[in-house]
Short mmCIF file of C-alpha atoms in Angstrom, two decimals:
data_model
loop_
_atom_site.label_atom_id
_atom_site.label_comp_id
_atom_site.label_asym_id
_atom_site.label_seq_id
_atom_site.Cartn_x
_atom_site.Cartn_y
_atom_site.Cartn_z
CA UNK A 1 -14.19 10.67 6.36
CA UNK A 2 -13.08 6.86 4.92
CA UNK A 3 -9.49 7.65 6.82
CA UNK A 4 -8.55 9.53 10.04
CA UNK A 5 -5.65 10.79 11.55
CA UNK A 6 -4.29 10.40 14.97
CA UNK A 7 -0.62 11.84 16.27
CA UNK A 8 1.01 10.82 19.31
CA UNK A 9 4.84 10.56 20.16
CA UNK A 10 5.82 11.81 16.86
CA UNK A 11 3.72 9.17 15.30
CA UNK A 12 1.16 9.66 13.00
CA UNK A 13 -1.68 6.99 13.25
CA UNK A 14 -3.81 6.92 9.27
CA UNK A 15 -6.50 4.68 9.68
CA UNK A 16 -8.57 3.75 7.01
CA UNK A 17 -12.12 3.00 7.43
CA UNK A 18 -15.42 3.40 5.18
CA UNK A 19 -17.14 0.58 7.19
CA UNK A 20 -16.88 -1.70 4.50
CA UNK A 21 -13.73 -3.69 2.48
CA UNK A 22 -11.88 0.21 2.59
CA UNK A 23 -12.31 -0.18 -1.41
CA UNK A 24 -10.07 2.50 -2.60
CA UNK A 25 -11.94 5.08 -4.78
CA UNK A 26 -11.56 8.80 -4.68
CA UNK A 27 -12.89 9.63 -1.82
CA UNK A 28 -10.25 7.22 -0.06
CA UNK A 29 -7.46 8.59 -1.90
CA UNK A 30 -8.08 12.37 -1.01
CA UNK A 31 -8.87 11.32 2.77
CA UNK A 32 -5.62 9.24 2.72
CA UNK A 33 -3.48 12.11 0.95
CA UNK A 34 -5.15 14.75 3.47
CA UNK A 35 -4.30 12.92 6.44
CA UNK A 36 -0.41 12.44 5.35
CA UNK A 37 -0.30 16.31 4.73
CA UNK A 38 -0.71 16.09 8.20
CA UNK A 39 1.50 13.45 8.96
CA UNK A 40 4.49 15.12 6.99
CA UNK A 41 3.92 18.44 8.82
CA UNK A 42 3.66 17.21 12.17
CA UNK A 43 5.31 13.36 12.53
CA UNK A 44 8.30 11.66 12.16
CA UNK A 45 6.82 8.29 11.08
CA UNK A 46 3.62 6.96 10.20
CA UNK A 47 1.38 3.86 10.79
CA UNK A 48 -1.42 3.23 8.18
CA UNK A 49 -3.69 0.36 9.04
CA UNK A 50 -7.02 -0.64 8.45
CA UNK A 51 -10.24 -1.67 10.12
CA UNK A 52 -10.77 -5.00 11.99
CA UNK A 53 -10.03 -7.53 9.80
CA UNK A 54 -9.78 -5.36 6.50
CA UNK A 55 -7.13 -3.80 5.25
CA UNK A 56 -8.32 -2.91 1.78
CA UNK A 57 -10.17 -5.32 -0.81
CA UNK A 58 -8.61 -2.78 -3.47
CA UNK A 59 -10.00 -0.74 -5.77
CA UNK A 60 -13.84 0.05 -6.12
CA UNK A 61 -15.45 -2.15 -8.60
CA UNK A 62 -18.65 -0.17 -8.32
CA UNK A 63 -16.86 2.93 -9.69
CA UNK A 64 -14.65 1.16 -12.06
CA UNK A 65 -18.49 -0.41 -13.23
CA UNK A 66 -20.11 3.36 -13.26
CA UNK A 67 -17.11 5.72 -14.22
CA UNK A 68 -16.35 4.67 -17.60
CA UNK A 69 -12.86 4.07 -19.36
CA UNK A 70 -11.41 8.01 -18.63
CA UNK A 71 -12.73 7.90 -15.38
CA UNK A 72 -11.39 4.58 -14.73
CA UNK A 73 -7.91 5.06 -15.74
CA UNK A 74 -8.09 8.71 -13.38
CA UNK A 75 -9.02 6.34 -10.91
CA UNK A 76 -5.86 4.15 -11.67
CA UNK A 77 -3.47 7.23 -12.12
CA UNK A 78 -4.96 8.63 -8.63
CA UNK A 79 -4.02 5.29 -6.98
CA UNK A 80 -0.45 5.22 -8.73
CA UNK A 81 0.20 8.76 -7.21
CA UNK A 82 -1.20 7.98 -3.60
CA UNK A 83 1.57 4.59 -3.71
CA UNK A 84 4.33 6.64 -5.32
CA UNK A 85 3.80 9.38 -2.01
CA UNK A 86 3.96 6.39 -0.02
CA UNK A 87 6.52 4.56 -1.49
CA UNK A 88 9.21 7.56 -2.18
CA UNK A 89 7.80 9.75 0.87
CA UNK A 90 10.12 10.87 3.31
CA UNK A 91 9.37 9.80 6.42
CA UNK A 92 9.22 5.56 7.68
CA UNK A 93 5.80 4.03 6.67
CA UNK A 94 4.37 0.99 8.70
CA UNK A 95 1.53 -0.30 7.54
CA UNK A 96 -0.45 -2.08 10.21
CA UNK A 97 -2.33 -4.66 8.22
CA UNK A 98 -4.99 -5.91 9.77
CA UNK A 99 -6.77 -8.22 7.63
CA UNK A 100 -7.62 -8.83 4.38
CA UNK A 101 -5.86 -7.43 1.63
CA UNK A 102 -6.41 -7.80 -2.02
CA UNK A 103 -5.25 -6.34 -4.91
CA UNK A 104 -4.66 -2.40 -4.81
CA UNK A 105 -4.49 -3.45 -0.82
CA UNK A 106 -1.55 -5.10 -1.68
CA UNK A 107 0.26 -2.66 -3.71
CA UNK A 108 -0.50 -0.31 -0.72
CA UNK A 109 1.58 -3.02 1.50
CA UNK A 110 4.15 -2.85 -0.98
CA UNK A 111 4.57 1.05 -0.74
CA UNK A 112 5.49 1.23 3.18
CA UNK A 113 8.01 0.40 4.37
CA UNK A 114 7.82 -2.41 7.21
CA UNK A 115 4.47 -4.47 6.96
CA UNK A 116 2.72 -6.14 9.83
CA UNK A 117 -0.20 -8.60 9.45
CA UNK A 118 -2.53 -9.89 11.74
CA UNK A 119 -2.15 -13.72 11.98
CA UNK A 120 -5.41 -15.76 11.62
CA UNK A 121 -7.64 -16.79 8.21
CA UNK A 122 -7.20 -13.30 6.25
CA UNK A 123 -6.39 -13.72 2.45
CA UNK A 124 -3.50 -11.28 0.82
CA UNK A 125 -2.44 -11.35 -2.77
CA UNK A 126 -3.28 -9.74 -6.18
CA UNK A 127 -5.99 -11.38 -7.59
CA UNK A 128 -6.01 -9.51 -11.54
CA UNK A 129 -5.63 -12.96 -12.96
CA UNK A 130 -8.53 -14.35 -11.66
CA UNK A 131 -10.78 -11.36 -12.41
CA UNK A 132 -9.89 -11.43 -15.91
CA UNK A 133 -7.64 -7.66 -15.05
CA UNK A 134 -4.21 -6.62 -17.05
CA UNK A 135 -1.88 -5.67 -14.01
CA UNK A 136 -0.72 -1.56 -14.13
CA UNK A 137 2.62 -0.53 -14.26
CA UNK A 138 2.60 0.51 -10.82
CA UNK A 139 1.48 -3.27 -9.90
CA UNK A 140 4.73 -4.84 -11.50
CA UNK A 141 7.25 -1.93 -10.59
CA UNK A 142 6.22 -2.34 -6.63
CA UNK A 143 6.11 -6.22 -7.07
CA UNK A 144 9.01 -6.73 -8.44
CA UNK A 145 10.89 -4.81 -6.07
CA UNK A 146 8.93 -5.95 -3.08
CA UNK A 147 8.27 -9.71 -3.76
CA UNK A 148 10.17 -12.42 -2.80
CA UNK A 149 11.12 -12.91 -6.92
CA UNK A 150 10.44 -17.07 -6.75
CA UNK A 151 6.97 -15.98 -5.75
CA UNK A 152 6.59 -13.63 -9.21
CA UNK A 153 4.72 -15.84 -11.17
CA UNK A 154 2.72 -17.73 -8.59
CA UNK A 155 2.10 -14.22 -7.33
CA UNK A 156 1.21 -12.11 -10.07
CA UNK A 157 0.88 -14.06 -13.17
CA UNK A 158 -1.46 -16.72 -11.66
CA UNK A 159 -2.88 -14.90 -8.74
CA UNK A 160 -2.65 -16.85 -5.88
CA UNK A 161 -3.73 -15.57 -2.84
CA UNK A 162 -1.55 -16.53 0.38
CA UNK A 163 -2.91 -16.75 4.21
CA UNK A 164 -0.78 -14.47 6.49
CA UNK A 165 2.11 -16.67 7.22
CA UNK A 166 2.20 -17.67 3.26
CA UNK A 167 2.24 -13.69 2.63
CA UNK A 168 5.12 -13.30 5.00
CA UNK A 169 7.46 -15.52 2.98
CA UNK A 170 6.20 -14.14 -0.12
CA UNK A 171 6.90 -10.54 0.42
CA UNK A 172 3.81 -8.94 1.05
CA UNK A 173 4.44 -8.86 4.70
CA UNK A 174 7.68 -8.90 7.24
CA UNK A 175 6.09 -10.24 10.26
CA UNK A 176 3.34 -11.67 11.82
CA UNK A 177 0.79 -10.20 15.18
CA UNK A 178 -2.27 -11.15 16.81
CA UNK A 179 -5.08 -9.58 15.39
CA UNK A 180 -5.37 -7.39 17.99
CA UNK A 181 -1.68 -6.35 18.81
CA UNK A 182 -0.79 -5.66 15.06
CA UNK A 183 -1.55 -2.01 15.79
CA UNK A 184 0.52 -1.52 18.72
CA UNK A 185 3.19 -3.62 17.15
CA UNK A 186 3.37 -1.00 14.42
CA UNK A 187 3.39 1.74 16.32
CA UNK A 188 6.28 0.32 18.19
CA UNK A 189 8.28 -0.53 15.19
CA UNK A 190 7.57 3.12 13.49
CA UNK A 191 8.26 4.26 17.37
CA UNK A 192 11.90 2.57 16.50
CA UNK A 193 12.09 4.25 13.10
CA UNK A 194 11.19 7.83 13.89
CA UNK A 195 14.43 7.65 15.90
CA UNK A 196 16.62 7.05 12.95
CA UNK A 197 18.09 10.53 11.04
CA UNK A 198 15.34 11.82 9.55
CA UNK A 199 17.74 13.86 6.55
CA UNK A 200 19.48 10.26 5.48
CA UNK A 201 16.28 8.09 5.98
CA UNK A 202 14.15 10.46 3.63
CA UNK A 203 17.33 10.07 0.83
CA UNK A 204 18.47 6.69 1.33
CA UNK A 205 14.55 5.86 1.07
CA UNK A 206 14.35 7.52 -2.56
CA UNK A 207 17.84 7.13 -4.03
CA UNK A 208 17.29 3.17 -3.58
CA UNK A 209 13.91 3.66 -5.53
CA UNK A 210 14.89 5.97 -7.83
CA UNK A 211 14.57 3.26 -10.71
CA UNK A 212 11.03 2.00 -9.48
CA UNK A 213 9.73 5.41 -9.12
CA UNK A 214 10.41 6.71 -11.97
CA UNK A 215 8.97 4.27 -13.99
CA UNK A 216 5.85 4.12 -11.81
CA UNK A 217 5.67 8.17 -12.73
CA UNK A 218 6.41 7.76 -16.19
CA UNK A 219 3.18 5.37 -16.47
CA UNK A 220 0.85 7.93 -15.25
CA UNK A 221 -1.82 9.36 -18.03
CA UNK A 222 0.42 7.45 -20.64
CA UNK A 223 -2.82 5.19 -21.12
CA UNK A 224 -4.77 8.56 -22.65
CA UNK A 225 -2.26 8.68 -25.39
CA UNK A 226 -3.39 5.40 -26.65
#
């Protein structure tokens, strides 16, 4: 399996790892959405980090090179889903980010709810600009909601790519661990957030998103209409 599951105190530990950059592809996406089945049956907050110094290099370029344009844009809309489960879930999402994260590992960032990096030379941002990529819906919606907004352009429009501390003032992260404390750190902080009502967390957590997600939802399969 590219992702595991772990629960202990109430907290549900997703770790992603295919021994590589955690490229999100398929097989990711189901092993992510099987282990938070699990989490929302059995936890009351979750923690989704990577492997040593990866969090995710984004989406597979190998099967956006071999799947062709239908499978590629499944790919896309199976991405968009996995952030919109994250993003309007129910219960707190940490995200324990523990190294590099590029593009679609960004707009995973952007989904949960508290984000903690690993300090040290790792390189966060969206990089579609320099790849020659148009950005998806889903890429603006969580940006623009997550970013801080004088970072937009420099951000999205020109790609730059921030080191950890850089990444913390521009929104993709709130706060800053050793590389080797940023998973404990998380687990303390969703620790802290699994102790908050569960009823008014889960609906606070979608009313204030309400906008975001549904535009995030109403992109899905519109590009096989075109």
């Amino acid at each position: 399996m590219s992702a595991t599951v772990e629960i202990a105190n109430d907290i549900a530990l997703i770790r992603m790892d295919d021994g590589k950059a955690n490229a999100i592809n398929f097989e990711m996406i189901a092993a992510v959405n099987a282990a938070l089945d699990t989490a929302e049956a059995q936890a009351k907050a979750i923690v989704l980090a990577g492997r040593e110094g990866r969090f995710s290099g984004g989406f597979d370029l190998n099967a956006f090179a071999t799947l062709g344009a239908d499978g590629v844009y499944k790919l896309l809309d199976a991405g968009a889903e996995l952030l919109l489960r994250l993003y309007g879930g129910p219960l707190p999402v940490v995200a324990a980010c523990t190294g590099h994260a590029i593009a679609m590992g960004t707009f995973i960032l952007h989904a949960c709810d508290t984000r903690i990096g690993a300090s040290g030379a790792f390189k966060i941002g969206a990089n579609e600009a320099v790849t020659g990529m148009q950005l998806p819906v889903f890429a603006m919606e969580l940006a623009r909601d997550r970013l801080n907004p004088t970072h937009l352009t420099r951000a999205m429009i020109q790609g730059f790519i921030y080191d950890p501390a850089g990444a913390v003032e521009a929104g993709y992260l709130d706060m800053l661990a050793d590389p080797d404390k940023v998973e404990a750190t998380a687990l303390a902080v969703a620790g802290q957030l699994a102790q908050l009502p569960a009823p008014s967390y889960a609906w606070n957590k979608k009313a204030i998103r309400t906008k975001t997600l549904d535009r995030i939802r109403s992109s899905i399969g519109a590009h096989h209409k075109v």
